[in-house]
Structures are given as structure tokens and as C-alpha cells.
Amino acid sequence: MRQGPGFFAEGAAPAPTPPSEAPHYLGHRDRLREKFAETGGDGLPDYELLELVLFRSIPRRDVKPLAKALIRRFGSFAEVLGADRNRLLEVEGIGPGVVTDLKLVEAAGRRLARGQIRERDVLASWSAVSDYLRATMAFAPREEFRILFLDKRNHLIADEVQGRGTVDHTPVYPREVARRALELSATAIILAHNHPSGDPTPSSADVSMTREIVSVLAPLHIVVHDHVIMGRNGHASLKGLKLF
């Protein structure tokens, strides 16, 4: 049988299709995973660490541009994780599934930091407390007022957010603080709140509120060990600054 154009000779197999070239980002992903395995993440820039998180959320796309866009918008790896859900969704390429994965990593970081101060003398583990407060609230978009309730051995009884407010104010009621401390049989507390502006410098309102809480708790023999203000740019201790 004569073979015409577009036909194969009888019994002949079609020529194999050349294999398609693998997407360029696959090799990059493998290299970045190897780099992480070797270093444990130490030395990786924020955008590369964020890429590793996004690999699992977005398996079939080059996520480096997205990781860099997130860092540009929010400032750092920690600030991306702590960003408001709605603001994250404003970024092109970010959907609800990605936001959930980012918030899962954020929650894991908080849980890990909190584990460092469980069953320990909080005052003897101050760096762990500072790390925990930073992970928990330093990058929150609105002010949060948190209290660590301690027993007579300065072990943590409870860690509670007493109020959430605006970008620069959270209402605090000293008698409510006292009531909750009595309910938990706490003998000491540590106050903490964040400044979303990033500057942890205490305001006059912060100082007066702290002094009021101290005066309300003193007759109840409940000690205020410190009031810590967390910000992206560090933290401030009112006790260390001798402001109460």
C-alpha cells in the first residue's frame, strides 16, 4: 500500500512526541528544599522561607514572585503571617486556602513559643516570655491587651487576651483585671500589649493605666511583675524603665 501524506505505513507506530520540558520552578523547589534541610532555615532570606510555605499551598506555580510581593507589602516573614486575613486576600494570587496555611504556620509558632514557658518559672525564663509575646502579638494589626496570670512559684496559670481595640487603643478595666486574677487564684501577673505602629515606646496612658492596675491589686496582695509593650521594632518594659 502506498503511503500518502499524513498516513503511516501499515504496522508502523507514530513517532514519539518529544517530552515536554519540566517547568523551571521544579528544579528551584528541589534546590531550596535541600538548602533548608542543610541549614534548618538559618540564613534563608524571608522570601525563601515564605516560598517553602507556599510550595505546599500552590503546588503548580512559580511562587517566588508571590513571596517577594508579600514581603514587599507587609515587611517580613513574621508580618506576613500576622497580617489580617482580609489584607492577605487583597494580594493577587492569594486565596482562602493559602491564607489558612499561613495562619496555620502562625498558630504553630505561637504554640511552640508558649510551650517554652509552660511549667517553668516565668521570671527565670524571661527571654522565652519575650519570644512568646513577640510571636503572639508583636505583628497583630490591632492593639491587644494580654495578661499572664502566675501562681506563687511564678508558673503560668493562664494566658488571656482581656481586650482587643483599634490600631492605637484598647480599653482596659483594672477591676476586671482584679476580678479575673482572684478567680484564677493568681498571686502575680504580667501585663502585655502591642503597638501596631511598631514603636514600643510607652505612652502616658500606658503608664497611668499600669499604675492604676497596680494600686487596685496591691490591697489584694497580687503583684504586677511588669507591663511589656511589644512592637515590630522591639519591646519596652515599664518595670525596667522604672515607670511604676
Backbone as CSV, one residue per row, in Angstrom:
resi,resn,N_x,N_y,N_z,CA_x,CA_y,CA_z,C_x,C_y,C_z
1,MET,0.851,-1.196,0.000,0.000,0.000,0.000,0.880,1.238,0.000
2,ARG,0.538,2.116,-0.902,1.332,3.340,-0.994,1.008,4.281,0.161
3,GLN,2.043,4.849,0.764,1.861,5.780,1.894,1.689,7.190,1.366
4,GLY,0.574,7.769,1.690,0.336,9.146,1.289,0.668,10.106,2.415
5,PRO,0.613,11.350,2.128,0.897,12.354,3.162,-0.068,12.205,4.325
6,GLY,0.456,12.258,5.516,-0.383,12.216,6.709,-0.754,10.810,7.121
7,PHE,-0.220,9.775,6.443,-0.545,8.404,6.808,0.727,7.656,7.204
8,PHE,0.562,6.627,8.074,1.679,5.790,8.476,1.623,4.505,7.681
9,ALA,2.773,3.951,7.404,2.817,2.643,6.758,2.163,1.626,7.667
10,GLU,1.583,0.604,7.064,0.860,-0.407,7.830,1.792,-1.022,8.870
11,GLY,1.311,-1.053,10.129,2.075,-1.653,11.212,3.095,-0.728,11.844
12,ALA,3.295,0.443,11.285,4.287,1.363,11.847,3.678,2.187,12.969
13,ALA,4.463,2.446,14.010,3.998,3.257,15.137,4.293,4.714,14.873
14,PRO,3.460,5.610,15.389,3.738,7.040,15.201,5.032,7.442,15.909
15,ALA,5.697,8.405,15.387,6.935,8.892,16.022,6.628,9.416,17.414
16,PRO,7.499,9.118,18.389,7.246,9.580,19.758,7.259,11.092,19.860
17,THR,6.347,11.594,20.701,6.292,13.036,20.939,7.435,13.430,21.853
18,PRO,8.197,14.435,21.500,9.302,14.845,22.381,8.769,15.184,23.768
19,PRO,9.468,14.730,24.792,8.989,15.015,26.138,8.961,16.519,26.398
20,SER,7.883,16.950,27.050,7.784,18.378,27.358,8.793,18.739,28.433
21,GLU,9.289,19.912,28.348,10.301,20.360,29.309,9.648,20.639,30.655
22,ALA,10.260,20.155,31.723,9.698,20.352,33.062,9.718,21.840,33.403
23,PRO,8.700,22.304,34.104,8.682,23.722,34.499,9.959,24.104,35.243
24,HIS,10.469,25.282,34.982,11.741,25.709,35.564,11.718,25.751,37.078
25,TYR,10.523,26.002,37.656,10.472,26.191,39.099,10.633,24.883,39.872
26,LEU,10.463,23.731,39.202,10.602,22.463,39.916,12.028,22.264,40.422
27,GLY,13.013,22.567,39.569,14.404,22.473,39.999,14.707,23.445,41.122
28,HIS,14.128,24.634,41.037,14.322,25.630,42.094,13.759,25.122,43.417
29,ARG,12.601,24.505,43.369,11.990,23.978,44.594,12.875,22.923,45.240
30,ASP,13.422,22.020,44.410,14.290,20.973,44.950,15.527,21.577,45.594
31,ARG,16.115,22.564,44.934,17.324,23.197,45.488,17.018,23.915,46.798
32,LEU,15.870,24.573,46.855,15.520,25.323,48.061,15.214,24.367,49.216
33,ARG,14.572,23.252,48.918,14.316,22.244,49.960,15.628,21.677,50.498
34,GLU,16.581,21.429,49.605,17.887,20.924,50.040,18.603,21.952,50.916
35,LYS,18.499,23.195,50.522,19.126,24.274,51.290,18.519,24.352,52.688
36,PHE,17.202,24.203,52.754,16.531,24.229,54.056,16.944,23.026,54.892
37,ALA,17.035,21.842,54.277,17.418,20.635,55.002,18.824,20.758,55.580
38,GLU,19.703,21.444,54.868,21.084,21.599,55.318,21.227,22.621,56.434
39,THR,20.408,23.665,56.390,20.582,24.781,57.334,19.502,24.861,58.399
40,GLY,18.386,24.133,58.204,17.270,24.266,59.132,16.572,25.608,59.019
41,GLY,16.843,26.312,57.942,16.210,27.620,57.730,17.090,28.785,58.127
42,ASP,18.144,28.531,58.910,19.035,29.613,59.320,19.740,30.186,58.091
43,GLY,19.703,31.473,57.972,20.369,32.121,56.858,19.513,32.294,55.621
44,LEU,18.348,31.641,55.578,17.460,31.848,54.433,16.822,33.232,54.522
45,PRO,16.792,33.972,53.447,16.061,35.244,53.476,14.568,34.985,53.670
46,ASP,13.863,36.000,54.142,12.443,35.835,54.452,11.637,35.326,53.261
47,TYR,11.940,35.834,52.059,11.111,35.435,50.921,11.294,33.960,50.585
48,GLU,12.505,33.407,50.817,12.715,31.986,50.541,12.004,31.111,51.569
49,LEU,12.016,31.541,52.819,11.272,30.800,53.833,9.784,30.809,53.507
50,LEU,9.304,31.945,53.040,7.898,32.051,52.660,7.603,31.190,51.430
51,GLU,8.542,31.127,50.501,8.365,30.240,49.348,8.129,28.804,49.799
52,LEU,8.906,28.344,50.772,8.778,26.966,51.251,7.379,26.695,51.790
53,VAL,6.806,27.689,52.456,5.431,27.538,52.949,4.457,27.489,51.777
54,LEU,4.681,28.364,50.796,3.764,28.452,49.657,3.850,27.240,48.723
55,PHE,4.989,26.520,48.756,5.114,25.321,47.920,3.949,24.363,48.148
56,ARG,3.583,24.191,49.397,2.540,23.221,49.738,1.151,23.771,49.408
57,SER,1.016,25.080,49.462,-0.286,25.693,49.179,-0.540,25.812,47.683
58,ILE,0.535,26.066,46.933,0.407,26.293,45.485,1.404,25.362,44.783
59,PRO,1.013,24.133,44.510,1.974,23.136,44.020,2.388,23.291,42.561
60,ARG,1.650,24.022,41.738,1.920,24.031,40.305,2.134,25.450,39.771
61,ARG,2.926,26.214,40.503,3.202,27.566,40.034,4.501,28.062,40.638
62,ASP,5.188,28.926,39.944,6.370,29.574,40.490,5.907,30.578,41.544
63,VAL,6.256,30.340,42.810,5.737,31.187,43.885,6.745,32.238,44.352
64,LYS,7.933,32.264,43.735,8.913,33.269,44.166,8.386,34.690,43.994
65,PRO,7.794,35.045,42.840,7.265,36.416,42.715,6.194,36.729,43.753
66,LEU,5.365,35.744,44.086,4.316,35.968,45.075,4.928,36.172,46.458
67,ALA,5.924,35.355,46.796,6.585,35.504,48.098,7.220,36.884,48.229
68,LYS,7.875,37.338,47.172,8.511,38.652,47.213,7.471,39.767,47.300
69,ALA,6.345,39.584,46.619,5.283,40.596,46.680,4.712,40.700,48.097
70,LEU,4.563,39.569,48.759,4.047,39.570,50.133,5.024,40.264,51.088
71,ILE,6.315,39.982,50.931,7.320,40.621,51.789,7.341,42.124,51.539
72,ARG,7.254,42.529,50.266,7.238,43.975,49.959,6.043,44.652,50.612
73,ARG,4.916,43.992,50.581,3.694,44.623,51.099,3.667,44.684,52.624
74,PHE,4.069,43.578,53.276,3.899,43.505,54.732,5.191,43.696,55.517
75,GLY,6.342,43.519,54.883,7.590,43.874,55.538,8.519,42.740,55.890
76,SER,8.002,41.601,56.348,8.850,40.498,56.783,8.042,39.213,56.809
77,PHE,8.733,38.095,56.987,8.062,36.797,57.089,7.055,36.813,58.233
78,ALA,7.478,37.289,59.403,6.590,37.317,60.566,5.384,38.210,60.324
79,GLU,5.596,39.334,59.650,4.487,40.254,59.403,3.501,39.705,58.377
80,VAL,3.988,38.893,57.445,3.076,38.223,56.511,2.175,37.261,57.281
81,LEU,2.774,36.462,58.165,1.987,35.501,58.941,0.987,36.207,59.856
82,GLY,1.362,37.351,60.394,0.496,38.059,61.327,-0.490,39.007,60.673
83,ALA,-0.430,39.142,59.356,-1.295,40.097,58.660,-2.764,39.700,58.752
84,ASP,-3.614,40.692,58.699,-5.056,40.458,58.705,-5.456,39.618,57.485
85,ARG,-6.384,38.683,57.700,-6.811,37.791,56.620,-7.308,38.570,55.393
86,ASN,-8.107,39.582,55.634,-8.666,40.340,54.508,-7.593,41.071,53.722
87,ARG,-6.573,41.556,54.419,-5.480,42.229,53.710,-4.668,41.229,52.898
88,LEU,-4.499,40.027,53.412,-3.798,38.997,52.637,-4.557,38.667,51.352
89,LEU,-5.879,38.596,51.463,-6.691,38.251,50.301,-6.668,39.335,49.229
90,GLU,-6.240,40.530,49.579,-6.130,41.606,48.599,-4.961,41.393,47.646
91,VAL,-4.023,40.531,48.031,-2.837,40.294,47.205,-3.188,39.316,46.086
92,GLU,-2.906,39.701,44.859,-3.220,38.849,43.709,-2.475,37.521,43.826
93,GLY,-3.205,36.423,43.679,-2.605,35.095,43.780,-2.840,34.435,45.117
94,ILE,-3.394,35.179,46.084,-3.672,34.630,47.411,-5.163,34.339,47.527
95,GLY,-5.497,33.083,47.830,-6.877,32.687,48.048,-7.090,32.210,49.463
96,PRO,-8.301,31.833,49.815,-8.608,31.389,51.185,-7.743,30.216,51.646
97,GLY,-7.423,29.286,50.742,-6.604,28.145,51.129,-5.201,28.552,51.540
98,VAL,-4.618,29.495,50.799,-3.276,29.979,51.132,-3.301,30.711,52.472
99,VAL,-4.325,31.533,52.681,-4.436,32.255,53.951,-4.529,31.275,55.118
100,THR,-5.311,30.220,54.957,-5.434,29.216,56.020,-4.082,28.590,56.329
101,ASP,-3.297,28.269,55.294,-1.981,27.672,55.515,-1.037,28.642,56.222
102,LEU,-1.083,29.909,55.844,-0.234,30.904,56.509,-0.620,31.045,57.974
103,LYS,-1.922,31.067,58.249,-2.376,31.204,59.625,-2.075,29.948,60.448
104,LEU,-2.022,28.796,59.793,-1.633,27.571,60.488,-0.184,27.650,60.948
105,VAL,0.689,28.164,60.088,2.097,28.333,60.466,2.215,29.335,61.615
106,GLU,1.432,30.415,61.541,1.440,31.413,62.620,1.019,30.778,63.940
107,ALA,-0.057,29.996,63.926,-0.547,29.351,65.148,0.481,28.360,65.696
108,ALA,1.165,27.643,64.794,2.188,26.697,65.228,3.340,27.425,65.918
109,GLY,3.720,28.572,65.377,4.782,29.359,66.003,4.399,29.831,67.390
110,ARG,3.145,30.280,67.549,2.678,30.710,68.871,2.678,29.540,69.847
111,ARG,2.193,28.398,69.386,2.117,27.228,70.261,3.518,26.781,70.696
112,LEU,4.457,26.822,69.771,5.830,26.444,70.097,6.437,27.400,71.120
113,ALA,6.237,28.697,70.914,6.777,29.683,71.845,6.125,29.556,73.215
114,ARG,4.823,29.294,73.239,4.134,29.152,74.516,4.640,27.935,75.278
115,GLY,4.969,26.874,74.547,5.482,25.674,75.201,6.778,25.919,75.957
116,GLN,7.516,26.947,75.542,8.779,27.264,76.199,8.598,27.864,77.588
117,ILE,7.394,28.349,77.896,7.197,28.960,79.217,6.248,28.151,80.103
118,ARG,5.747,27.038,79.599,4.890,26.177,80.401,5.718,25.461,81.468
119,GLU,5.151,25.340,82.658,5.773,24.593,83.757,7.166,25.114,84.112
120,ARG,7.388,26.398,83.904,8.686,26.986,84.243,8.476,28.277,85.009
121,ASP,9.486,28.665,85.773,9.466,29.950,86.458,9.563,31.030,85.378
122,VAL,8.473,31.757,85.204,8.408,32.738,84.121,9.489,33.807,84.273
123,LEU,9.723,34.248,85.493,10.706,35.304,85.699,12.120,34.828,85.409
124,ALA,12.366,33.519,85.571,13.684,32.953,85.275,13.811,32.598,83.793
125,SER,12.717,32.729,83.049,12.710,32.375,81.624,12.280,33.592,80.804
126,TRP,12.822,34.754,81.167,12.306,35.989,80.588,12.505,36.066,79.085
127,SER,13.604,35.523,78.582,13.812,35.569,77.136,12.756,34.735,76.420
128,ALA,12.346,33.612,77.036,11.290,32.784,76.445,9.958,33.519,76.472
129,VAL,9.699,34.249,77.564,8.467,35.039,77.656,8.452,36.117,76.567
130,SER,9.585,36.784,76.404,9.682,37.828,75.380,9.468,37.237,73.990
131,ASP,10.061,36.071,73.739,9.880,35.411,72.443,8.417,35.050,72.221
132,TYR,7.774,34.576,73.286,6.370,34.185,73.179,5.488,35.400,72.868
133,LEU,5.697,36.484,73.595,4.891,37.680,73.373,5.137,38.260,71.982
134,ARG,6.361,38.186,71.530,6.659,38.679,70.184,5.930,37.843,69.138
135,ALA,6.002,36.520,69.286,5.336,35.644,68.321,3.831,35.819,68.366
136,THR,3.297,36.105,69.542,1.858,36.149,69.732,1.229,37.460,69.300
137,MET,1.905,38.583,69.560,1.204,39.842,69.392,1.992,40.979,68.740
138,ALA,3.288,40.820,68.535,4.072,41.950,68.031,3.614,42.421,66.652
139,PHE,3.054,41.506,65.837,2.705,41.859,64.469,1.196,41.902,64.243
140,ALA,0.428,41.879,65.327,-1.030,41.956,65.195,-1.417,43.334,64.645
141,PRO,-2.418,43.397,63.761,-2.778,44.674,63.134,-3.517,45.629,64.060
142,ARG,-4.063,45.114,65.178,-4.768,45.965,66.143,-4.228,45.712,67.539
143,GLU,-4.457,46.666,68.410,-3.972,46.513,69.780,-4.677,45.366,70.490
144,GLU,-3.886,44.587,71.225,-4.407,43.539,72.096,-3.819,43.739,73.479
145,PHE,-4.651,43.537,74.497,-4.176,43.622,75.871,-4.232,42.223,76.469
146,ARG,-3.067,41.710,76.852,-2.921,40.327,77.298,-2.407,40.297,78.732
147,ILE,-2.848,39.295,79.487,-2.369,39.126,80.860,-1.881,37.702,81.050
148,LEU,-0.679,37.570,81.600,-0.171,36.275,82.032,-0.426,36.182,83.536
149,PHE,-1.245,35.222,83.939,-1.569,35.020,85.356,-0.626,33.957,85.930
150,LEU,0.008,34.274,87.059,1.029,33.400,87.633,0.649,32.939,89.039
151,ASP,1.151,31.754,89.430,0.935,31.268,90.793,2.099,31.719,91.675
152,LYS,2.144,31.227,92.905,3.155,31.693,93.857,4.569,31.267,93.470
153,ARG,4.695,30.285,92.575,6.016,29.874,92.083,6.360,30.590,90.771
154,ASN,5.517,31.527,90.392,5.667,32.251,89.128,5.553,31.333,87.919
155,HIS,4.746,30.285,88.068,4.416,29.429,86.936,3.125,29.942,86.299
156,LEU,3.032,29.758,85.013,1.881,30.268,84.274,0.617,29.483,84.598
157,ILE,-0.417,30.189,85.059,-1.741,29.586,85.279,-2.577,29.734,84.010
158,ALA,-2.581,30.938,83.473,-3.397,31.216,82.285,-2.800,32.393,81.530
159,ASP,-3.056,32.400,80.248,-2.641,33.478,79.355,-3.896,33.894,78.610
160,GLU,-4.369,35.106,78.871,-5.658,35.510,78.318,-5.587,36.896,77.682
161,VAL,-6.266,37.036,76.559,-6.449,38.350,75.949,-7.665,38.991,76.598
162,GLN,-7.446,40.099,77.277,-8.531,40.770,78.000,-9.286,41.753,77.119
163,GLY,-8.677,42.154,76.024,-9.377,43.090,75.152,-8.643,43.308,73.849
164,ARG,-9.398,43.606,72.809,-8.849,43.985,71.507,-9.472,45.315,71.124
165,GLY,-8.672,46.179,70.547,-9.185,47.508,70.254,-8.894,47.948,68.846
166,THR,-8.554,49.208,68.703,-8.272,49.809,67.400,-6.770,49.717,67.143
167,VAL,-6.317,50.453,66.148,-4.888,50.426,65.832,-4.063,51.138,66.903
168,ASP,-4.691,51.903,67.782,-3.892,52.616,68.786,-4.545,52.695,70.161
169,HIS,-5.550,51.876,70.423,-6.190,51.959,71.740,-6.953,50.673,72.049
170,THR,-6.800,50.213,73.283,-7.580,49.083,73.788,-8.105,49.463,75.168
171,PRO,-9.412,49.411,75.385,-9.928,49.739,76.716,-9.560,48.663,77.735
172,VAL,-9.092,49.099,78.903,-8.693,48.178,79.971,-9.380,48.627,81.252
173,TYR,-9.955,47.671,81.980,-10.682,47.975,83.210,-9.988,47.282,84.385
174,PRO,-9.271,48.061,85.219,-8.490,47.466,86.304,-9.292,46.541,87.214
175,ARG,-10.554,46.861,87.503,-11.331,45.998,88.394,-11.651,44.652,87.737
176,GLU,-11.761,44.651,86.413,-11.951,43.379,85.705,-10.681,42.543,85.758
177,VAL,-9.541,43.206,85.693,-8.263,42.504,85.828,-8.179,41.869,87.215
178,ALA,-8.556,42.628,88.236,-8.519,42.110,89.617,-9.489,40.945,89.785
179,ARG,-10.683,41.093,89.244,-11.680,40.020,89.373,-11.172,38.719,88.766
180,ARG,-10.582,38.806,87.586,-10.101,37.592,86.916,-8.918,36.987,87.658
181,ALA,-8.036,37.818,88.193,-6.895,37.311,88.955,-7.363,36.543,90.191
182,LEU,-8.400,37.069,90.858,-8.941,36.375,92.030,-9.604,35.057,91.628
183,GLU,-10.311,35.045,90.525,-10.960,33.813,90.058,-9.937,32.706,89.808
184,LEU,-8.756,33.103,89.316,-7.724,32.119,88.986,-6.770,31.850,90.150
185,SER,-7.001,32.522,91.289,-6.108,32.405,92.463,-4.673,32.775,92.090
186,ALA,-4.532,33.766,91.240,-3.199,34.225,90.837,-2.604,35.098,91.934
187,THR,-1.307,34.979,92.126,-0.617,35.830,93.097,0.236,36.897,92.411
188,ALA,0.348,36.794,91.084,1.112,37.785,90.328,0.627,37.770,88.881
189,ILE,0.870,38.870,88.197,0.513,38.949,86.782,1.603,39.683,86.019
190,ILE,1.619,39.455,84.710,2.421,40.250,83.778,1.460,40.809,82.744
191,LEU,1.476,42.111,82.588,0.637,42.772,81.588,1.412,42.890,80.278
192,ALA,0.709,42.807,79.185,1.370,42.969,77.882,0.372,43.506,76.871
193,HIS,0.833,44.409,76.051,0.028,44.805,74.901,0.967,45.211,73.770
194,ASN,0.411,45.356,72.594,1.219,45.657,71.414,0.913,47.054,70.889
195,HIS,1.880,47.596,70.189,1.709,48.850,69.461,1.819,48.532,67.973
196,PRO,0.707,48.466,67.254,0.766,48.150,65.818,1.612,49.132,64.999
197,SER,1.860,50.317,65.539,2.714,51.280,64.826,4.140,50.764,64.696
198,GLY,4.508,49.797,65.549,5.857,49.253,65.527,6.747,49.824,66.604
199,ASP,6.422,51.009,67.126,7.220,51.675,68.160,6.712,51.270,69.543
200,PRO,7.523,50.573,70.350,7.049,50.113,71.655,7.141,51.149,72.775
201,THR,7.486,52.372,72.452,7.631,53.393,73.499,6.316,53.570,74.262
202,PRO,6.352,53.484,75.604,5.108,53.631,76.381,4.527,55.034,76.251
203,SER,3.208,55.111,76.164,2.531,56.397,76.163,2.192,56.774,77.598
204,SER,1.785,58.015,77.796,1.375,58.438,79.143,0.155,57.650,79.594
205,ALA,-0.725,57.298,78.658,-1.901,56.491,79.002,-1.493,55.089,79.447
206,ASP,-0.460,54.517,78.796,0.044,53.200,79.205,0.549,53.241,80.640
207,VAL,1.266,54.292,80.969,1.847,54.406,82.305,0.760,54.593,83.361
208,SER,-0.185,55.485,83.103,-1.234,55.752,84.093,-2.125,54.529,84.291
209,MET,-2.422,53.804,83.210,-3.239,52.599,83.321,-2.513,51.539,84.143
210,THR,-1.216,51.393,83.923,-0.433,50.412,84.684,-0.447,50.757,86.171
211,ARG,-0.221,52.011,86.477,-0.209,52.425,87.885,-1.560,52.213,88.542
212,GLU,-2.635,52.412,87.792,-3.966,52.190,88.342,-4.193,50.705,88.651
213,ILE,-3.757,49.832,87.747,-3.900,48.395,87.994,-3.074,47.982,89.206
214,VAL,-1.868,48.499,89.320,-1.016,48.192,90.475,-1.709,48.596,91.772
215,SER,-2.315,49.781,91.786,-2.961,50.272,93.014,-4.196,49.458,93.363
216,VAL,-4.919,48.955,92.357,-6.104,48.133,92.612,-5.708,46.752,93.136
217,LEU,-4.605,46.187,92.623,-4.197,44.837,93.003,-3.407,44.778,94.307
218,ALA,-2.744,45.871,94.660,-1.890,45.852,95.856,-2.628,45.428,97.124
219,PRO,-3.835,45.951,97.426,-4.537,45.511,98.644,-4.926,44.033,98.603
220,LEU,-4.946,43.441,97.414,-5.293,42.027,97.261,-4.054,41.136,97.299
221,HIS,-2.904,41.752,97.516,-1.620,41.040,97.567,-1.326,40.313,96.249
222,ILE,-1.668,40.958,95.158,-1.357,40.449,93.823,-0.339,41.401,93.203
223,VAL,0.800,40.854,92.805,1.916,41.661,92.330,1.870,41.798,90.803
224,VAL,2.138,43.009,90.329,2.324,43.232,88.891,3.831,43.212,88.636
225,HIS,4.300,42.124,88.030,5.740,41.991,87.802,6.234,42.953,86.725
226,ASP,5.417,43.165,85.702,5.869,44.043,84.621,4.697,44.340,83.692
227,HIS,4.882,45.339,82.892,3.991,45.627,81.769,4.894,45.765,80.555
228,VAL,4.750,44.834,79.626,5.616,44.785,78.453,4.835,45.265,77.232
229,ILE,5.440,46.158,76.484,4.828,46.646,75.243,5.625,46.092,74.079
230,MET,4.932,45.383,73.193,5.580,44.747,72.060,5.345,45.554,70.782
231,GLY,6.385,45.653,69.975,6.267,46.288,68.672,7.165,45.570,67.677
232,ARG,6.963,45.830,66.408,7.812,45.202,65.393,9.276,45.569,65.600
233,ASN,9.510,46.744,66.173,10.877,47.232,66.313,11.487,46.938,67.677
234,GLY,10.897,46.007,68.415,11.431,45.660,69.725,10.351,45.686,70.788
235,HIS,10.764,45.749,72.046,9.791,45.812,73.122,10.305,46.720,74.232
236,ALA,9.389,47.160,75.086,9.711,48.038,76.202,9.134,47.454,77.482
237,SER,9.897,47.523,78.554,9.455,47.067,79.868,9.236,48.279,80.749
238,LEU,7.991,48.477,81.202,7.729,49.608,82.080,8.458,49.447,83.409
239,LYS,8.606,48.211,83.852,9.352,47.970,85.097,10.801,48.346,84.900
240,GLY,11.371,47.907,83.778,12.764,48.235,83.505,13.003,49.724,83.344
241,LEU,11.988,50.431,82.854,12.102,51.878,82.696,11.753,52.636,83.974
242,LYS,11.422,51.873,85.037,11.065,52.450,86.355,9.878,53.407,86.248
243,LEU,8.861,52.987,85.470,7.685,53.826,85.282,6.542,53.451,86.208
244,PHE,6.745,52.446,87.044,5.767,52.152,88.117,6.466,51.416,89.244
